[in-house]
Amino acid sequence: MNWQPPVPTDAVDDSGTPWHTVRAWPDKAPGDYLLEVLTPGRKGVRAAHVRRGHFELVPRDDPGLPALLVEASRGEVISHRPHKRAVIRAKGQYIKVFRPGRAVVSAERCEQMGALLLADSFIAPRINHSSTDVMVFGSIPGRTLRELGEDPNVNDETFAAIWAQWSRAWVSQIVGPHGGARHDLIAALPIHPPEKEASNLWLWVNRWVHHNESSPESWPERDVLRARANQVTEDLLRSTPDPLVWAHGDLHDKQVIWTEEESPLGLLDFDAAAQAEAARDLANIDVHLKLRLRLHLLTPERYLVAHTQVLAASKDLHVSPARFHAYADATRVRLACLYSFRPGLGSVASGLLDEQAAQRPFSEFNTPGSSGAAREMII
């Protein structure tokens, strides 16, 4: 199956400078794409776009991010989604640039996490400064769980202990306490019901279809994608949802930082924090772990260790297996659409869809001791 739209892996700008595509997103018109690119010998990334087959850099003063030009002078741009957001790494802190007015809610959410996160489980970055379109926050010393998983110098025992710590901390964070100010903070968060999850899924499916509808050779893939999305939507909406809890909203192994032994873990990026089913976060991190395995960023043994701890947390939180699978399949289809727009990752996109089709419900979550059953779920 061909899940790879014609996004350029490499391109040359009008001055003759070569650029390599790091990330890509569909733009409004079919066949037009927004890119994050880099070039050898220069620090940081730039934004670019492809319109009607022509590659062009976005000006450094991105018109959608009027604060970027000044803020970028303070450090290195490490992330730039054109016209939407950018992140600058500066000395001892990070600067996140938003579209005008969009930083207010993000800063409020991050401030709220200081009161909502349990001190012995997780810590959030400290907000140093914020305005309507800029948020400056301190760094949390340590390494993400993704970095630890990729590092062969981290021994397997340490890796296993860190994931066990995450599992215990996550369960503790979700189950309590729920009184007083913490209850009020959670109740004030937006609600992310399964209908919203299905809506987000179809947003990405429709983007893919929009960019490929004029290519008859892509119609078989279009039909498969729609069929997968219809099945996921049915699974999300046909069974009784689990109770709503505090949810991170975009939980994966790059969002969790191991600081040091016996210290709380760091947790990043609360823009999507909401009230949702616990299955949403846990399924999301689990599918991302499988994605790391597919990309050879995790060994099968390390994947199994982390995956088993996710299932253990799910069991401790009484997550319904049917709900876990429904959210996991929604994540697979959504990521398949996203990764299909990234050069060289068409096979990963196809693999995610094949994986979604192959999943079958199971009667109970595996505990850390039931490695045999968990091992079967790698396939």
Coordinates of C-alpha atoms in Angstrom, one line a residue:
M1 CA 0.0 0.0 0.0
N2 CA 1.2 3.5 -0.8
W3 CA 0.7 5.8 2.1
Q4 CA 3.4 8.3 1.0
P5 CA 2.2 11.6 -0.5
P6 CA 4.9 13.4 -2.5
V7 CA 6.5 15.4 0.3
P8 CA 10.2 16.2 -0.6
T9 CA 12.8 14.6 1.6
D10 CA 15.4 17.1 0.5
A11 CA 15.0 20.4 -1.4
V12 CA 17.0 23.4 -2.4
D13 CA 15.9 27.0 -1.8
D14 CA 16.1 29.9 -4.3
S15 CA 19.6 30.8 -3.1
G16 CA 20.9 27.2 -3.7
T17 CA 21.0 26.2 0.0
P18 CA 20.1 22.5 0.5
W19 CA 17.5 21.6 3.1
H20 CA 16.3 18.3 4.7
T21 CA 12.7 17.8 5.8
V22 CA 12.4 16.9 9.5
R23 CA 8.6 17.1 9.8
A24 CA 5.7 17.8 7.4
W25 CA 2.0 18.7 7.7
P26 CA -0.7 19.1 5.0
D27 CA -1.5 22.7 4.0
K28 CA -4.9 23.9 2.9
A29 CA -4.7 23.2 -0.8
P30 CA -4.2 19.6 -2.0
G31 CA -0.5 18.9 -2.7
D32 CA 0.7 21.8 -0.6
Y33 CA 2.7 21.1 2.5
L34 CA 4.1 22.9 5.5
L35 CA 7.6 21.7 6.5
E36 CA 10.1 21.9 9.3
V37 CA 13.6 21.7 7.7
L38 CA 17.3 21.9 8.6
T39 CA 20.5 22.4 6.7
P40 CA 24.1 21.1 7.5
G41 CA 26.3 23.6 9.3
R42 CA 23.5 25.7 10.8
K43 CA 21.9 25.4 14.2
G44 CA 18.2 25.0 14.7
V45 CA 15.4 24.4 12.3
R46 CA 13.5 26.6 9.8
A47 CA 9.9 26.6 8.6
A48 CA 9.2 26.1 4.9
H49 CA 6.3 25.2 2.6
V50 CA 5.8 23.5 -0.7
R51 CA 3.2 25.1 -2.9
R52 CA 2.3 23.8 -6.4
G53 CA 5.6 21.8 -6.2
H54 CA 7.8 24.8 -5.4
F55 CA 9.8 24.8 -2.2
E56 CA 10.2 28.1 -0.3
L57 CA 11.4 29.0 3.2
V58 CA 9.0 30.8 5.5
P59 CA 10.5 34.2 6.5
R60 CA 12.2 34.3 9.8
D61 CA 9.5 36.7 10.9
D62 CA 6.8 34.1 10.4
P63 CA 3.6 36.2 9.7
G64 CA 1.6 33.8 11.9
L65 CA 4.0 34.2 14.8
P66 CA 4.8 37.9 15.1
A67 CA 6.8 37.4 18.3
L68 CA 9.1 34.8 16.8
L69 CA 11.8 37.0 15.3
V70 CA 12.6 38.7 18.5
E71 CA 12.4 35.6 20.7
A72 CA 14.5 33.5 18.2
S73 CA 17.4 35.9 18.8
R74 CA 17.6 34.6 22.4
G75 CA 18.5 31.0 21.6
E76 CA 18.1 28.1 19.1
V77 CA 14.9 27.3 17.4
I78 CA 14.4 23.6 18.0
S79 CA 10.8 23.3 16.7
H80 CA 8.8 25.4 14.3
R81 CA 5.4 24.4 12.9
P82 CA 4.8 27.1 10.3
H83 CA 2.3 29.8 11.3
K84 CA 1.2 27.9 14.4
R85 CA 4.0 27.6 17.1
A86 CA 7.7 27.4 17.7
V87 CA 10.0 26.5 20.5
I88 CA 13.4 28.2 21.3
R89 CA 16.0 26.6 23.6
A90 CA 17.7 29.4 25.5
K91 CA 20.1 29.4 28.5
G92 CA 18.4 27.4 31.3
Q93 CA 14.9 27.8 29.8
Y94 CA 12.6 27.3 26.9
I95 CA 10.5 29.9 25.0
K96 CA 7.3 28.8 23.3
V97 CA 5.9 31.2 20.8
F98 CA 2.2 31.0 19.8
R99 CA -0.2 32.7 17.5
P100 CA -1.4 36.0 19.1
G101 CA -3.6 35.3 22.1
R102 CA -2.9 31.6 22.2
A103 CA -0.3 31.6 25.0
V104 CA -2.8 32.6 27.7
V105 CA -4.5 29.3 28.2
S106 CA -1.3 27.3 27.9
A107 CA 0.4 29.4 30.6
E108 CA -2.7 29.1 32.9
R109 CA -2.7 25.3 32.4
C110 CA 1.0 25.0 33.2
E111 CA 0.6 27.1 36.3
Q112 CA -2.4 25.0 37.4
M113 CA -0.3 21.8 37.1
G114 CA 1.8 23.0 40.0
A115 CA -1.2 22.6 42.3
L116 CA -2.7 19.6 40.5
L117 CA 0.4 17.3 40.2
L118 CA 1.2 15.3 43.3
A119 CA 4.6 16.5 44.6
D120 CA 5.9 13.0 45.2
S121 CA 4.9 11.8 41.7
F122 CA 5.5 14.5 39.1
I123 CA 6.8 18.0 38.8
A124 CA 6.0 20.6 36.0
P125 CA 8.2 23.3 34.5
R126 CA 8.1 26.6 36.3
I127 CA 6.7 29.5 34.3
N128 CA 9.2 32.3 34.3
H129 CA 7.2 34.7 32.1
S130 CA 4.2 34.8 29.8
S131 CA 2.3 37.2 27.6
T132 CA -0.5 36.8 25.1
D133 CA 1.7 35.0 22.6
V134 CA 4.9 33.9 24.4
M135 CA 5.5 31.5 27.3
V136 CA 8.9 31.2 28.9
F137 CA 9.4 28.2 31.2
G138 CA 12.3 26.7 33.1
S139 CA 13.9 23.4 32.1
I140 CA 13.7 20.3 34.2
P141 CA 17.1 18.7 34.5
G142 CA 17.2 15.1 33.4
R143 CA 16.4 12.9 30.3
T144 CA 13.2 11.9 28.7
L145 CA 12.1 8.3 28.8
R146 CA 12.5 8.2 25.0
E147 CA 16.2 9.3 25.3
L148 CA 16.8 6.7 28.0
G149 CA 15.2 4.0 25.9
E150 CA 17.5 4.8 22.9
D151 CA 20.7 4.9 25.0
P152 CA 22.6 1.6 25.1
N153 CA 24.6 2.9 28.0
V154 CA 21.6 2.8 30.3
N155 CA 21.4 -0.6 31.7
D156 CA 18.2 -2.6 31.4
E157 CA 17.7 -2.8 35.1
T158 CA 17.7 0.9 35.5
F159 CA 15.4 1.3 32.5
A160 CA 13.0 -1.2 34.0
A161 CA 13.1 0.6 37.4
I162 CA 12.3 4.0 35.8
W163 CA 9.3 2.6 34.0
A164 CA 8.1 1.0 37.1
Q165 CA 8.4 4.3 38.9
W166 CA 6.4 6.0 36.1
S167 CA 3.6 3.4 36.4
R168 CA 3.3 3.8 40.2
A169 CA 3.4 7.6 39.8
W170 CA 0.8 7.7 37.1
V171 CA -1.6 5.6 39.1
S172 CA -1.0 7.7 42.2
Q173 CA -1.6 10.9 40.2
I174 CA -4.9 9.7 38.8
V175 CA -6.5 8.1 41.9
G176 CA -6.1 10.9 44.4
P177 CA -6.6 12.9 46.4
H178 CA -9.6 14.5 44.8
G179 CA -10.8 17.1 47.4
G180 CA -10.5 20.8 47.7
A181 CA -8.6 22.9 45.2
R182 CA -7.4 19.9 43.2
H183 CA -11.0 18.8 42.6
D184 CA -11.9 22.3 41.4
L185 CA -8.9 22.5 39.1
I186 CA -9.9 19.2 37.4
A187 CA -13.5 20.1 37.2
A188 CA -12.6 23.4 35.4
L189 CA -10.7 21.5 32.6
P190 CA -12.4 21.0 29.3
I191 CA -14.1 17.6 28.8
H192 CA -12.7 15.3 26.1
P193 CA -15.4 12.7 25.5
P194 CA -15.1 9.8 23.0
E195 CA -17.1 11.9 20.5
K196 CA -14.3 14.4 20.5
E197 CA -11.7 11.7 20.0
A198 CA -13.7 10.4 17.0
S199 CA -13.9 14.0 15.7
N200 CA -10.1 14.5 16.0
L201 CA -9.6 11.2 14.2
W202 CA -11.8 12.1 11.3
L203 CA -10.1 15.5 11.0
W204 CA -6.8 13.7 10.1
V205 CA -8.6 11.2 7.9
N206 CA -10.3 13.9 5.9
R207 CA -7.0 15.8 5.6
W208 CA -5.4 12.7 4.0
V209 CA -8.3 12.2 1.7
H210 CA -8.4 15.9 0.7
H211 CA -4.7 15.7 -0.3
N212 CA -5.1 12.5 -2.3
E213 CA -8.6 12.6 -3.7
S214 CA -7.4 13.7 -7.2
S215 CA -5.1 10.7 -7.5
P216 CA -7.0 7.6 -8.6
E217 CA -4.0 5.4 -7.6
S218 CA -4.6 6.4 -4.0
W219 CA -8.3 5.5 -3.9
P220 CA -7.7 1.9 -2.6
E221 CA -5.8 3.4 0.3
R222 CA -8.6 6.0 0.8
D223 CA -11.1 3.2 1.1
V224 CA -9.0 1.3 3.6
L225 CA -8.4 4.4 5.7
R226 CA -12.1 5.2 5.8
A227 CA -13.0 1.7 6.7
R228 CA -10.5 1.7 9.5
A229 CA -11.8 5.0 10.8
N230 CA -15.4 3.8 10.7
Q231 CA -14.5 0.8 12.7
V232 CA -12.6 2.8 15.3
T233 CA -15.5 5.3 15.6
E234 CA -17.9 2.5 16.2
D235 CA -15.6 1.0 18.9
L236 CA -15.3 4.4 20.6
L237 CA -19.0 5.1 20.6
R238 CA -20.7 1.7 21.1
S239 CA -19.3 0.7 24.5
T240 CA -19.9 2.5 27.8
P241 CA -17.1 5.0 28.5
D242 CA -15.0 4.7 31.7
P243 CA -15.2 7.5 34.2
L244 CA -13.6 10.8 33.4
V245 CA -10.3 11.6 35.2
W246 CA -7.5 14.1 34.9
A247 CA -5.8 13.5 31.6
H248 CA -2.6 14.9 30.2
G249 CA -4.0 14.8 26.7
D250 CA -0.7 14.1 24.7
L251 CA 1.1 11.6 26.9
H252 CA 4.1 9.8 25.4
D253 CA 7.7 9.0 26.3
K254 CA 9.1 12.4 25.2
Q255 CA 6.8 14.1 27.7
V256 CA 8.2 12.4 30.8
I257 CA 11.6 13.2 32.3
W258 CA 13.6 11.1 34.7
T259 CA 15.4 13.5 37.0
E260 CA 17.4 11.3 39.4
E261 CA 16.8 8.3 41.7
E262 CA 14.1 8.8 44.4
S263 CA 13.0 12.1 42.8
P264 CA 9.7 12.9 41.2
L265 CA 9.5 12.5 37.4
G266 CA 9.1 15.6 35.2
L267 CA 6.1 16.0 33.1
L268 CA 5.8 18.4 30.1
D269 CA 3.3 20.1 27.8
F270 CA -0.2 20.5 29.3
D271 CA -1.8 22.3 26.3
A272 CA -4.2 19.4 25.8
A273 CA -5.0 18.7 29.5
A274 CA -8.6 17.7 30.0
Q275 CA -11.1 15.5 31.7
A276 CA -11.0 12.2 29.8
E277 CA -11.0 8.5 30.2
A278 CA -7.8 7.1 31.6
A279 CA -7.6 4.9 28.6
R280 CA -6.8 7.9 26.3
D281 CA -3.5 8.7 27.9
L282 CA -2.4 5.1 28.5
A283 CA -3.3 4.0 25.0
N284 CA -1.5 7.0 23.5
I285 CA 1.8 6.3 25.3
D286 CA 1.5 2.6 24.5
V287 CA 1.1 3.1 20.7
H288 CA 4.0 5.6 20.8
L289 CA 6.1 2.9 22.4
K290 CA 5.2 0.5 19.6
L291 CA 6.1 3.2 17.1
R292 CA 9.6 3.5 18.7
L293 CA 9.9 -0.3 18.3
R294 CA 9.0 0.0 14.6
L295 CA 11.5 2.7 14.1
H296 CA 14.2 0.7 15.8
L297 CA 14.5 3.2 18.6
L298 CA 13.6 0.6 21.2
T299 CA 14.8 -2.9 21.5
P300 CA 12.0 -5.6 21.7
E301 CA 13.1 -6.3 25.3
R302 CA 12.8 -2.6 26.3
Y303 CA 9.6 -2.2 24.5
L304 CA 8.2 -5.2 26.4
V305 CA 9.3 -3.7 29.7
A306 CA 7.6 -0.3 29.1
H307 CA 4.5 -1.8 27.5
T308 CA 4.0 -4.1 30.5
Q309 CA 4.2 -1.2 32.9
V310 CA 1.5 0.7 30.8
L311 CA -0.7 -2.4 31.0
A312 CA -0.1 -2.6 34.8
A313 CA -1.1 1.0 35.3
S314 CA -4.2 0.4 33.2
K315 CA -5.2 -2.6 35.3
D316 CA -4.6 -0.6 38.6
L317 CA -6.8 2.2 37.3
H318 CA -9.5 -0.3 36.3
V319 CA -9.4 0.7 32.6
S320 CA -11.8 -1.3 30.5
P321 CA -9.8 -3.4 27.9
A322 CA -12.4 -2.4 25.3
R323 CA -11.8 1.3 26.0
F324 CA -8.1 0.9 25.9
H325 CA -8.2 -0.8 22.5
A326 CA -10.6 1.7 21.1
Y327 CA -8.4 4.6 22.1
A328 CA -5.3 2.7 20.9
D329 CA -6.8 2.1 17.5
A330 CA -7.8 5.8 17.3
T331 CA -4.2 6.8 18.0
R332 CA -2.9 4.3 15.4
V333 CA -5.1 5.7 12.6
R334 CA -4.4 9.3 13.5
L335 CA -0.6 8.7 13.6
A336 CA -0.8 6.8 10.4
C337 CA -2.3 9.9 8.7
L338 CA 0.3 12.1 10.3
Y339 CA 3.3 9.9 9.5
S340 CA 2.1 9.4 5.9
F341 CA 3.1 13.1 5.3
R342 CA 6.6 12.6 6.6
P343 CA 9.2 11.5 3.9
G344 CA 10.4 7.9 4.2
L345 CA 7.8 6.9 6.8
G346 CA 5.1 5.6 4.5
S347 CA 5.8 2.0 5.6
V348 CA 5.4 3.1 9.2
A349 CA 2.0 4.6 8.4
S350 CA 0.9 1.4 6.6
G351 CA 2.2 -0.7 9.5
L352 CA 0.2 1.3 12.0
L353 CA -3.0 0.6 10.0
D354 CA -2.2 -3.0 9.6
E355 CA -1.6 -3.2 13.4
Q356 CA -4.9 -1.6 14.0
A357 CA -6.7 -4.2 11.9
A358 CA -4.9 -7.1 13.5
Q359 CA -5.7 -6.2 17.1
R360 CA -8.2 -8.3 19.0
P361 CA -9.8 -7.6 22.3
F362 CA -8.4 -9.4 25.3
S363 CA -10.1 -10.2 28.6
E364 CA -7.8 -8.6 31.1
F365 CA -4.7 -6.5 31.2
N366 CA -1.4 -8.3 31.8
T367 CA 0.4 -7.6 35.0
P368 CA 4.3 -7.3 35.1
G369 CA 4.4 -11.0 36.0
S370 CA 2.5 -12.2 32.9
S371 CA 5.2 -11.5 30.3
G372 CA 4.1 -14.3 28.1
A373 CA 0.7 -12.8 27.3
A374 CA 2.2 -9.4 27.0
R375 CA 4.9 -10.7 24.6
E376 CA 2.1 -11.9 22.3
M377 CA 0.8 -8.3 22.0
I378 CA 4.1 -7.1 20.4
I379 CA 2.9 -8.6 17.1

